[in-house]
Coordinates of C-alpha atoms and ligand atoms in Angstrom, one line a residue:
M144 CA -9.6 -23.5 -24.5
V145 CA -12.1 -20.6 -23.5
T146 CA -14.4 -19.6 -26.5
K147 CA -17.3 -18.9 -25.1
I148 CA -18.0 -17.1 -21.7
C149 CA -21.2 -15.7 -20.2
C150 CA -22.0 -13.4 -17.2
I151 CA -25.1 -13.5 -14.9
G152 CA -26.2 -10.1 -13.9
A153 CA -26.3 -7.2 -16.5
G154 CA -25.9 -4.5 -13.9
Y155 CA -23.2 -1.7 -13.5
V156 CA -20.4 -4.4 -13.1
G157 CA -21.6 -7.1 -15.8
G158 CA -22.5 -4.8 -18.5
P159 CA -19.3 -2.5 -18.4
T160 CA -17.1 -5.4 -17.7
M161 CA -18.1 -7.5 -20.4
A162 CA -18.5 -4.8 -23.0
V163 CA -14.6 -4.4 -22.2
I164 CA -13.7 -8.1 -22.4
A165 CA -15.9 -8.5 -25.9
N166 CA -14.4 -5.4 -27.2
E167 CA -10.4 -6.7 -26.3
C168 CA -11.3 -10.3 -27.0
P169 CA -13.0 -10.4 -30.5
R170 CA -12.9 -14.1 -30.6
L171 CA -14.5 -14.8 -27.6
K172 CA -18.3 -15.1 -27.5
V173 CA -19.5 -13.1 -24.8
V174 CA -23.2 -13.3 -23.5
V175 CA -24.6 -11.0 -20.7
V176 CA -27.7 -12.6 -19.1
D177 CA -30.1 -11.3 -16.5
Q178 CA -33.8 -12.3 -14.8
D179 CA -34.9 -8.7 -15.3
E180 CA -36.3 -8.9 -19.0
K181 CA -36.8 -4.9 -19.2
K182 CA -33.0 -4.5 -18.3
I183 CA -32.1 -6.8 -21.3
K184 CA -34.4 -5.0 -23.7
S185 CA -32.6 -1.5 -22.6
W186 CA -29.4 -3.3 -23.4
N187 CA -30.3 -4.5 -26.7
N188 CA -32.5 -0.9 -27.7
K189 CA -31.2 0.2 -30.9
S190 CA -30.7 4.0 -29.3
L191 CA -27.6 3.7 -27.6
N192 CA -29.3 6.6 -25.3
E193 CA -31.3 4.1 -23.6
L194 CA -28.9 1.8 -22.3
P195 CA -29.9 0.7 -18.7
I196 CA -26.7 2.4 -17.5
Y197 CA -24.9 5.7 -17.9
E198 CA -21.2 5.5 -18.0
P199 CA -18.9 7.5 -20.0
G200 CA -17.3 5.7 -22.9
L201 CA -19.6 2.6 -22.5
K202 CA -21.8 3.7 -25.5
E203 CA -19.1 3.4 -28.1
L204 CA -18.2 0.0 -26.6
I205 CA -21.7 -1.5 -27.0
E206 CA -21.8 -0.1 -30.5
N207 CA -18.4 -1.7 -31.5
A208 CA -19.2 -5.3 -30.3
R209 CA -22.9 -5.9 -29.8
N210 CA -24.4 -8.6 -31.6
K211 CA -20.9 -9.4 -32.9
N212 CA -19.3 -11.2 -29.9
L213 CA -21.4 -9.7 -27.4
Y214 CA -25.2 -10.5 -26.8
F215 CA -27.3 -9.5 -24.0
S216 CA -30.2 -12.2 -23.4
E217 CA -32.9 -13.5 -21.0
D218 CA -32.2 -17.1 -21.9
I219 CA -29.9 -17.8 -18.9
D220 CA -30.2 -21.6 -19.2
K221 CA -28.7 -21.6 -22.9
A222 CA -25.9 -19.2 -21.9
I223 CA -24.9 -21.7 -18.8
E224 CA -24.8 -24.6 -21.0
E225 CA -22.8 -23.3 -24.1
S226 CA -20.1 -21.2 -22.0
H227 CA -17.0 -22.7 -20.4
M228 CA -16.7 -19.9 -18.1
I229 CA -19.4 -18.2 -15.9
F230 CA -19.1 -15.0 -14.2
M231 CA -21.7 -14.2 -11.4
A232 CA -21.9 -10.2 -11.3
V233 CA -25.7 -10.8 -9.4
N234 CA -26.4 -7.8 -6.7
T235 CA -25.5 -8.9 -2.8
P236 CA -27.6 -6.5 -0.8
T237 CA -27.4 -6.3 3.0
K238 CA -29.8 -8.8 4.4
K239 CA -33.3 -7.5 5.3
T240 CA -34.2 -10.6 7.0
G241 CA -32.8 -13.7 9.2
T242 CA -29.5 -14.1 10.8
G243 CA -27.2 -11.3 10.5
K244 CA -30.1 -9.0 9.3
G245 CA -29.0 -5.6 8.8
F246 CA -25.2 -6.8 8.4
A247 CA -24.6 -9.7 6.6
A248 CA -24.7 -10.0 2.8
D249 CA -27.7 -11.5 1.5
L250 CA -26.3 -14.4 -0.9
S251 CA -29.6 -15.6 -2.3
N252 CA -28.7 -14.4 -5.6
V253 CA -25.5 -16.1 -5.9
E254 CA -26.7 -19.3 -4.3
A255 CA -29.4 -19.4 -7.0
C256 CA -27.0 -18.8 -9.5
A257 CA -24.6 -21.5 -8.4
K258 CA -27.7 -24.1 -8.5
R259 CA -28.8 -23.3 -11.9
I260 CA -25.5 -23.3 -13.3
A261 CA -25.2 -27.0 -11.4
L262 CA -28.1 -27.8 -13.1
K263 CA -28.3 -26.9 -16.6
S264 CA -24.7 -27.5 -17.0
K265 CA -23.8 -30.8 -19.3
S266 CA -19.7 -30.2 -19.3
D267 CA -17.1 -28.9 -16.7
K268 CA -17.4 -25.1 -16.1
I269 CA -15.0 -22.4 -14.4
V270 CA -17.5 -20.3 -12.1
I271 CA -16.3 -17.1 -11.5
E272 CA -17.0 -14.7 -8.5
K273 CA -17.5 -11.3 -9.9
S274 CA -19.9 -10.0 -7.2
T275 CA -18.5 -8.7 -3.6
L276 CA -18.8 -11.6 -1.4
P277 CA -17.8 -12.4 2.2
V278 CA -14.7 -14.4 2.6
R279 CA -15.4 -18.3 2.3
T280 CA -18.2 -18.0 -0.1
A281 CA -16.6 -20.1 -2.6
E282 CA -16.8 -22.9 0.0
K283 CA -20.7 -22.3 -0.1
I284 CA -20.7 -22.1 -3.8
K285 CA -18.8 -25.1 -4.5
E286 CA -21.2 -27.2 -2.0
V287 CA -24.4 -26.1 -4.0
L288 CA -22.6 -27.0 -7.3
K289 CA -21.7 -30.5 -6.0
K290 CA -25.1 -31.1 -4.3
F291 CA -26.9 -30.4 -7.7
N292 CA -24.6 -31.6 -10.0
K293 CA -22.6 -34.9 -9.7
K294 CA -21.4 -35.3 -12.9
N295 CA -19.4 -32.3 -13.9
N296 CA -16.3 -30.5 -12.3
F297 CA -16.2 -27.0 -11.5
E298 CA -13.8 -24.6 -10.5
V299 CA -14.7 -21.9 -8.4
I300 CA -12.3 -18.6 -8.6
S301 CA -12.7 -15.4 -7.0
N302 CA -12.3 -12.2 -9.3
P303 CA -13.9 -9.5 -7.4
E304 CA -14.5 -6.2 -9.5
F305 CA -12.7 -2.7 -8.0
L306 CA -14.1 -0.3 -10.8
A307 CA -15.7 2.8 -9.7
E308 CA -19.0 4.1 -11.3
G309 CA -18.7 7.3 -13.5
T310 CA -15.2 6.0 -14.2
A311 CA -15.9 2.4 -14.9
I312 CA -14.5 2.1 -18.5
Q313 CA -11.3 3.8 -17.7
N314 CA -10.6 1.9 -14.6
L315 CA -11.4 -1.4 -16.5
Y316 CA -8.8 -0.5 -19.1
K317 CA -6.4 0.7 -16.8
S318 CA -6.8 -1.3 -13.7
D319 CA -4.4 -0.8 -10.9
R320 CA -4.4 -4.5 -10.5
V321 CA -6.6 -7.5 -11.6
L322 CA -7.0 -10.0 -8.4
I323 CA -7.6 -13.5 -9.1
G324 CA -8.0 -16.1 -6.4
G325 CA -7.9 -19.7 -7.2
E326 CA -7.1 -23.3 -5.4
N327 CA -3.6 -24.5 -5.5
T328 CA -4.6 -27.7 -7.2
D329 CA -3.7 -28.8 -10.8
S330 CA -7.2 -27.8 -12.0
G331 CA -7.5 -24.6 -10.0
K332 CA -4.2 -23.2 -11.4
E333 CA -5.1 -24.1 -14.8
A334 CA -8.7 -22.1 -14.3
V335 CA -6.8 -19.2 -12.9
N336 CA -4.7 -19.2 -16.3
A337 CA -7.6 -19.5 -18.2
L338 CA -8.8 -16.1 -16.8
V339 CA -5.4 -14.8 -17.2
Q340 CA -5.5 -15.3 -20.8
I341 CA -8.4 -13.2 -20.9
Y342 CA -7.1 -10.3 -18.9
K343 CA -3.5 -10.4 -20.6
K344 CA -5.1 -9.2 -23.8
W345 CA -5.0 -5.7 -22.3
I346 CA -3.7 -5.5 -18.9
P347 CA 0.2 -5.9 -18.2
E348 CA 0.9 -9.2 -16.5
S349 CA 2.6 -7.6 -13.6
K350 CA -1.0 -6.2 -12.7
I351 CA -2.6 -9.6 -12.6
L352 CA -2.2 -10.6 -8.8
K353 CA -2.6 -14.1 -8.1
T354 CA -3.8 -15.3 -4.6
N355 CA -5.5 -18.1 -2.7
V356 CA -9.4 -17.5 -2.8
W357 CA -9.9 -16.6 0.6
S358 CA -7.5 -13.7 0.2
S359 CA -9.3 -12.4 -2.8
E360 CA -12.4 -12.4 -1.4
L361 CA -11.2 -10.7 1.6
A362 CA -8.9 -8.5 -0.3
K363 CA -12.1 -6.7 -2.0
L364 CA -13.9 -5.9 1.6
A365 CA -10.7 -4.7 2.8
S366 CA -10.2 -2.3 -0.1
N367 CA -13.5 -0.8 0.1
A368 CA -13.5 -0.5 3.9
M369 CA -10.0 1.3 3.6
L370 CA -11.4 3.6 0.9
A371 CA -14.6 4.3 2.8
Q372 CA -12.4 4.9 6.2
R373 CA -10.6 7.7 4.4
I374 CA -13.6 9.5 3.5
S375 CA -15.2 9.2 6.9
S376 CA -11.9 10.4 8.3
I377 CA -11.6 13.4 6.2
N378 CA -15.3 14.1 6.8
S379 CA -14.7 13.9 10.6
F380 CA -11.9 16.7 10.1
S381 CA -14.6 19.1 8.4
A382 CA -16.8 19.1 11.4
I383 CA -13.5 20.0 13.2
C384 CA -12.7 22.6 10.7
E385 CA -16.1 24.2 11.0
K386 CA -15.7 24.7 14.8
T387 CA -12.1 25.9 14.6
G388 CA -11.7 27.9 11.4
A389 CA -9.3 25.6 9.7
S390 CA -10.3 24.6 6.2
I391 CA -11.0 21.3 5.1
Q392 CA -9.4 21.8 1.4
E393 CA -6.5 23.0 3.0
I394 CA -6.2 20.3 5.7
S395 CA -6.9 17.5 2.7
K396 CA -3.9 19.0 0.6
A397 CA -1.5 19.4 3.6
I398 CA -2.3 15.5 4.5
G399 CA -2.3 14.1 0.8
M400 CA 1.3 15.7 0.1
D401 CA 2.3 13.1 2.4
R402 CA 3.4 10.3 0.1
R403 CA 2.9 7.6 2.2
I404 CA -1.0 9.1 2.6
G405 CA -1.5 10.4 -1.0
T406 CA -3.9 12.5 -2.1
E407 CA -7.0 10.4 -3.4
F408 CA -10.1 10.0 -1.5
L409 CA -9.5 12.9 0.8
E410 CA -12.2 15.2 -0.6
S411 CA -14.8 16.0 2.0
S412 CA -18.6 15.7 1.3
V413 CA -22.0 15.1 2.4
G414 CA -21.0 11.5 2.6
F415 CA -20.0 8.7 0.5
G416 CA -23.2 7.0 -1.4
G417 CA -23.3 4.1 -3.7
S418 CA -24.6 0.4 -3.3
C419 CA -21.4 -0.9 -2.1
F420 CA -19.3 1.1 0.5
K421 CA -22.1 1.1 3.2
K422 CA -23.3 -2.5 2.7
D423 CA -19.8 -4.3 2.4
I424 CA -18.5 -2.5 5.5
L425 CA -21.7 -4.0 7.5
N426 CA -20.9 -7.4 6.0
L427 CA -17.1 -7.1 7.4
V428 CA -18.7 -5.7 10.6
Y429 CA -21.1 -9.0 10.4
L430 CA -17.8 -11.2 9.6
A431 CA -15.8 -9.4 12.6
R432 CA -18.6 -10.3 15.3
F433 CA -19.1 -14.1 13.7
Y434 CA -15.3 -14.5 14.4
K435 CA -15.8 -13.0 17.8
L436 CA -13.6 -10.0 17.0
N437 CA -16.0 -7.1 18.6
D438 CA -13.4 -4.6 18.7
I439 CA -12.5 -5.1 15.0
A440 CA -16.4 -4.8 14.5
D441 CA -16.7 -1.9 16.4
Y442 CA -13.9 -0.1 14.4
W443 CA -15.5 -0.5 11.1
H444 CA -18.9 -0.1 12.0
N445 CA -17.7 3.6 13.5
V446 CA -16.9 4.3 9.7
V447 CA -20.5 3.8 8.7
K448 CA -21.7 6.0 11.7
I449 CA -19.7 8.9 11.1
N450 CA -21.1 8.7 7.4
S451 CA -24.6 9.1 9.0
F452 CA -23.5 11.5 11.2
Q453 CA -21.9 13.9 8.3
M454 CA -25.1 13.3 6.3
T455 CA -27.3 14.3 9.2
R456 CA -24.8 17.0 10.2
F457 CA -25.4 18.8 6.7
A458 CA -29.4 18.6 6.7
K459 CA -29.2 19.9 10.3
N460 CA -27.3 22.8 9.3
I461 CA -30.1 23.7 6.8
T462 CA -32.8 23.1 9.1
N463 CA -31.2 25.4 11.7
Y464 CA -30.5 28.3 9.0
I465 CA -34.5 28.3 8.4
E466 CA -35.3 28.4 12.2
E467 CA -33.0 30.9 13.1
N468 CA -33.6 33.3 9.9
K469 CA -37.1 32.4 9.8
K470 CA -37.0 31.6 6.1
N471 CA -39.5 29.9 4.0
K472 CA -39.6 26.2 4.2
V473 CA -38.1 25.6 0.7
V474 CA -34.7 24.2 -0.6
S475 CA -33.4 23.3 -3.8
V476 CA -31.6 19.9 -3.7
L477 CA -29.1 20.0 -6.5
G478 CA -27.7 16.4 -7.5
W479 CA -29.5 13.0 -7.0
A480 CA -27.0 10.6 -8.3
F481 CA -24.6 9.4 -5.7
K482 CA -21.4 10.7 -7.5
S483 CA -20.9 12.6 -10.6
N484 CA -21.2 10.9 -14.2
T485 CA -23.6 8.1 -13.2
N486 CA -27.2 7.4 -13.2
D487 CA -27.1 5.4 -10.1
S488 CA -28.7 6.9 -6.6
R489 CA -28.4 4.1 -4.3
E490 CA -27.6 5.1 -1.3
S491 CA -27.1 8.4 -2.3
P492 CA -26.5 11.5 0.4
S493 CA -29.3 13.4 -1.3
I494 CA -31.9 10.5 -0.3
Y495 CA -31.0 10.8 3.4
V496 CA -30.8 14.5 3.5
S497 CA -34.1 15.2 1.3
S498 CA -35.9 12.6 3.6
Y499 CA -34.9 14.7 6.8
L500 CA -35.6 17.8 5.4
I501 CA -39.4 16.9 4.1
Q502 CA -40.0 15.2 7.8
K503 CA -39.2 18.7 8.9
G504 CA -42.0 20.3 6.9
I505 CA -39.7 21.5 4.4
D506 CA -40.5 21.6 0.5
I507 CA -38.0 20.4 -2.0
K508 CA -37.2 21.5 -5.5
V509 CA -35.0 18.8 -6.9
Y510 CA -32.9 18.8 -10.0
D511 CA -30.5 15.9 -11.2
P512 CA -29.0 15.9 -14.7
M513 CA -29.2 12.1 -15.3
V514 CA -31.2 10.4 -12.7
L515 CA -34.8 9.9 -13.8
E516 CA -37.9 11.3 -12.0
E517 CA -39.4 7.9 -10.9
R518 CA -36.5 7.0 -9.6
I519 CA -36.0 9.7 -7.2
K520 CA -39.6 9.4 -6.1
S521 CA -39.1 5.6 -5.5
D522 CA -35.8 6.0 -4.0
L523 CA -37.6 8.3 -1.2
N524 CA -40.4 6.0 -1.0
D525 CA -38.5 3.1 -0.1
H526 CA -36.5 5.0 2.4
L527 CA -39.1 6.3 4.3
V528 CA -41.0 3.0 4.5
S529 CA -37.7 1.5 5.6
I530 CA -37.7 3.8 8.4
G531 CA -41.0 2.8 9.5
F532 CA -43.2 5.3 7.7
K533 CA -46.9 4.1 6.9
L534 CA -48.1 4.1 3.1
N535 CA -50.0 7.1 3.7
Q536 CA -47.7 9.0 5.3
V537 CA -45.2 8.5 2.9
N538 CA -47.5 9.9 0.0
K539 CA -48.2 12.8 2.4
L540 CA -44.2 13.5 2.6
L541 CA -43.9 12.5 -1.0
K542 CA -46.1 15.6 -2.0
K543 CA -43.5 18.3 -0.4
V544 CA -41.2 17.0 -3.5
E545 CA -41.2 18.5 -6.8
I546 CA -38.8 17.3 -9.5
Y547 CA -37.3 19.6 -12.1
K548 CA -35.9 19.2 -15.6
S549 CA -33.6 21.6 -15.5
L550 CA -31.0 23.6 -12.7
E551 CA -32.4 27.1 -13.5
K552 CA -36.0 26.1 -12.9
A553 CA -35.0 24.4 -9.8
V554 CA -33.2 27.1 -8.1
R555 CA -35.5 30.0 -9.5
D556 CA -37.0 31.8 -6.5
S557 CA -35.5 29.2 -3.7
P558 CA -34.2 30.9 -0.7
I559 CA -32.0 28.1 0.0
I560 CA -30.0 25.8 -2.4
A561 CA -28.3 22.5 -1.3
I562 CA -25.6 21.2 -3.5
I563 CA -25.1 17.5 -3.0
T564 CA -23.5 16.0 -6.2
K565 CA -20.5 17.4 -7.8
W566 CA -22.1 17.2 -11.1
E567 CA -20.0 19.6 -13.7
E568 CA -22.8 21.4 -14.6
F569 CA -22.9 22.7 -11.2
Q570 CA -19.5 23.7 -11.3
K571 CA -19.9 25.4 -14.9
F572 CA -22.9 27.4 -13.7
D573 CA -22.5 30.9 -13.1
W574 CA -23.4 31.5 -9.6
D575 CA -22.0 35.1 -9.3
L576 CA -24.2 36.2 -11.9
Y577 CA -27.6 34.0 -10.7
I578 CA -26.5 35.7 -7.4
K579 CA -26.3 39.4 -8.9
H580 CA -29.6 38.8 -10.3
R581 CA -31.7 37.9 -7.6
K582 CA -33.7 40.5 -5.4
N583 CA -33.9 38.0 -2.4
K584 CA -30.3 36.7 -2.1
P585 CA -30.6 33.0 -1.4
F586 CA -28.6 31.1 1.0
I587 CA -26.4 28.3 -0.8
F588 CA -25.4 24.8 1.1
D589 CA -22.4 23.6 -0.7
G590 CA -21.5 20.2 0.4
V591 CA -19.1 19.2 -2.3
K592 CA -17.2 22.3 -2.9
V593 CA -19.0 23.3 -6.5
I594 CA -18.7 27.5 -5.9
K595 CA -15.0 28.1 -6.3
N596 CA -15.4 32.3 -5.5
K597 CA -14.4 32.6 -2.1
G598 CA -15.8 36.0 -1.7
M599 CA -19.0 35.1 -2.0
T600 CA -21.4 35.8 1.1
N601 CA -24.5 33.9 1.9
I602 CA -22.8 30.5 1.4
Y603 CA -22.1 27.6 3.9
S604 CA -19.4 25.8 2.4
L605 CA -18.8 22.3 4.1
G606 CA -15.5 21.9 6.2
N607 CA -15.1 25.8 6.2
Ligands
NAD745 P1 -26.9 -4.4 -10.0 O1 -27.8 -4.6 -9.4 O2 -26.7 -3.3 -10.9 O3 -26.7 -5.7 -10.9 C1 -27.0 -7.1 -10.6 C2 -28.0 -7.7 -11.5 O4 -28.2 -9.0 -11.3 C3 -29.5 -7.3 -11.6 O5 -29.7 -6.9 -12.9 C4 -30.2 -8.3 -11.4 O6 -31.6 -8.5 -12.0 C5 -29.2 -9.7 -11.6 N1 -29.6 -10.6 -10.9 C6 -29.7 -11.1 -9.5 N2 -29.8 -12.3 -9.4 C7 -30.0 -13.0 -10.6 C8 -30.5 -14.4 -10.9 N3 -30.4 -15.2 -9.9 N4 -30.2 -14.6 -12.2 C9 -29.9 -13.7 -13.1 N5 -29.9 -12.0 -12.9 C10 -30.1 -11.9 -11.3 O7 -25.4 -4.6 -9.2 P2 -23.8 -4.2 -9.3 O8 -23.9 -2.6 -9.1 O9 -23.6 -4.6 -10.8 O10 -23.2 -5.1 -8.5 C11 -23.0 -6.2 -8.4 C12 -21.9 -7.1 -7.9 O11 -20.8 -6.4 -7.8 C13 -22.3 -6.8 -6.2 O12 -22.0 -7.8 -5.3 C14 -21.6 -5.5 -5.9 O13 -21.5 -5.4 -4.5 C15 -20.2 -5.8 -6.6 N6 -19.7 -4.4 -7.5 C16 -20.1 -3.3 -7.7 C17 -19.8 -2.4 -8.0 C18 -20.2 -1.2 -8.5 O14 -19.5 -0.3 -8.9 N7 -21.5 -1.1 -9.0 C19 -18.3 -2.4 -8.3 C20 -17.6 -3.3 -7.8 C21 -17.9 -4.6 -7.1
UGA746 C1 -16.2 2.0 -5.1 C2 -15.0 2.0 -4.9 O1 -14.0 3.3 -5.5 C3 -14.2 1.1 -6.2 O2 -13.1 0.5 -6.4 C4 -15.6 -0.3 -5.8 O3 -15.1 -1.3 -7.0 C5 -16.9 -0.2 -5.7 O4 -17.0 1.2 -4.7 C6 -17.7 -1.1 -5.4 O5 -17.3 -2.1 -4.9 O6 -19.0 -0.6 -5.4 P1 -18.1 3.8 -6.1 O7 -19.0 3.3 -5.0 O8 -18.7 3.3 -7.4 O9 -16.8 2.9 -5.9 O10 -17.7 5.6 -6.4 P2 -16.4 6.0 -5.6 O11 -15.7 6.9 -6.4 O12 -15.3 5.2 -4.8 O13 -17.2 7.2 -4.5 C7 -18.2 6.6 -3.4 C8 -18.7 7.8 -2.8 O14 -17.6 8.4 -2.2 C9 -19.5 8.6 -3.8 O15 -20.6 9.3 -3.1 C10 -18.4 9.9 -3.7 O16 -18.9 11.2 -3.9 C11 -17.7 9.5 -2.3 N1 -16.3 10.2 -2.1 C12 -15.0 9.8 -2.8 C13 -15.9 11.3 -1.3 O17 -17.1 11.9 -0.5 N2 -14.7 11.6 -1.1 C14 -13.7 11.2 -2.2 O18 -13.0 12.0 -1.6 C15 -14.0 10.0 -2.8

């Protein structure tokens, strides 16, 4: 019987997922480990406002289970040794060097975990792929486990995560499905069943889908690709709307009312951000090319290309406006998180738009209710370095960035405002009153349909 589990990787997936398991399975000992000492310290911080991740509902779960049956620790080896089941929820970014650079997933973290599990295990283990991985990674993991440990048996199971940030806890409690891919052997089925027993505590069995390992691995990539494809599709229509007088909100509604299409993921935006959509599609592109399916690779690559097009299109609209109207080169950028209700800014459209603006000599005034100042600066720094700027050039460009602690201060006296993240604070802000009180009326670029007043002038509303 499984009584002790651990999760390697205390990030956006490992932390919330294990918090839910610990709350729903009070008899199970759950240890979340990470090589990042600072992160573990934050997870153990007495103040629940200092947790490394912001997710609605997470604080309460941590408060309820921490140091009862949920532990955060740096002692990875001990956790491996004493656990029956080990989840791997480490990051799998796009490779920066070597074969597949710029497309394939970098599996070094996963391989390092597999090696460590093999070396530190003194009994049989169930190893669970929680990270998003290319199809057939389980084979590689098995090879590593076997190479470094000849004594014990390891069952490798794929159990991809489908939570979305900002709604992670809600998604984990009310999952559309839990996907478990295992081998069709007696020990494989036994391992799958052990994991089913955990999820069954709060997920109806009808929603637990068992498949073979490869289907499970590929289904995760396919799901993200399909979701991102919907966003690129609707964003492509937003550009056509602007040329033709159609409205993207009306188009989304009309399309979404067809039950076969459905209403979700049809909201046009400055582009999709987040750590996964782009990386997972690029990984899919790599996979397709690897199997010589070049037309399929091109098809999916275009989803990412349309996303870049949309972000640049938004930024270009701003610079064109400044040039045509001879405005002061100052823009307030509202929102840095890649979506609302998260402090995560990985691949946020704000990074791309801001980087474009400062390269065009524009000063930006940034405000986000959740993302810290040093994170905003480091995001821009890393992005500018990644596109080839030298350190001294980056430092010069970063001087054009001012970060504000309140919305009011960030927009004060700005000739131009760009709204990129759909934070509730921006939706609730009294834009009418703000405009009324300004002598020189600012121009607002609303990329996420925050401003509801249809009569407002001096506004560019994306897709209209
Ligand atoms: P993250 O960067 O937030 O967390 C990963 C953690 O793993 C980091 O804290 C890192 O220090 C740790 N780590 C890396 N290598 C390690 C090692 N060898 N030993 C110990 N710790 C190690 O990443 P994330 O957002 O939680 O994503 C994790 C995986 O889950 C990725 O494959 C991602 O594609 C997938 N995923 C993410 C989300 C999401 O919403 N973020 C949703 C579904 C799936
Ligand atoms: C996404 C998927 O929704 C999750 O199922 C998946 O588990 C996760 O990726 C992952 O593998 O990491 P996430 O990126 O956290 O989750 O958030 P989403 O809600 O999917 O939003 C992604 C981006 O798309 C955001 O920038 C959001 O603003 C944008 N978006 C979303 C739109 O532009 N329009 C929409 O209609 C929906």
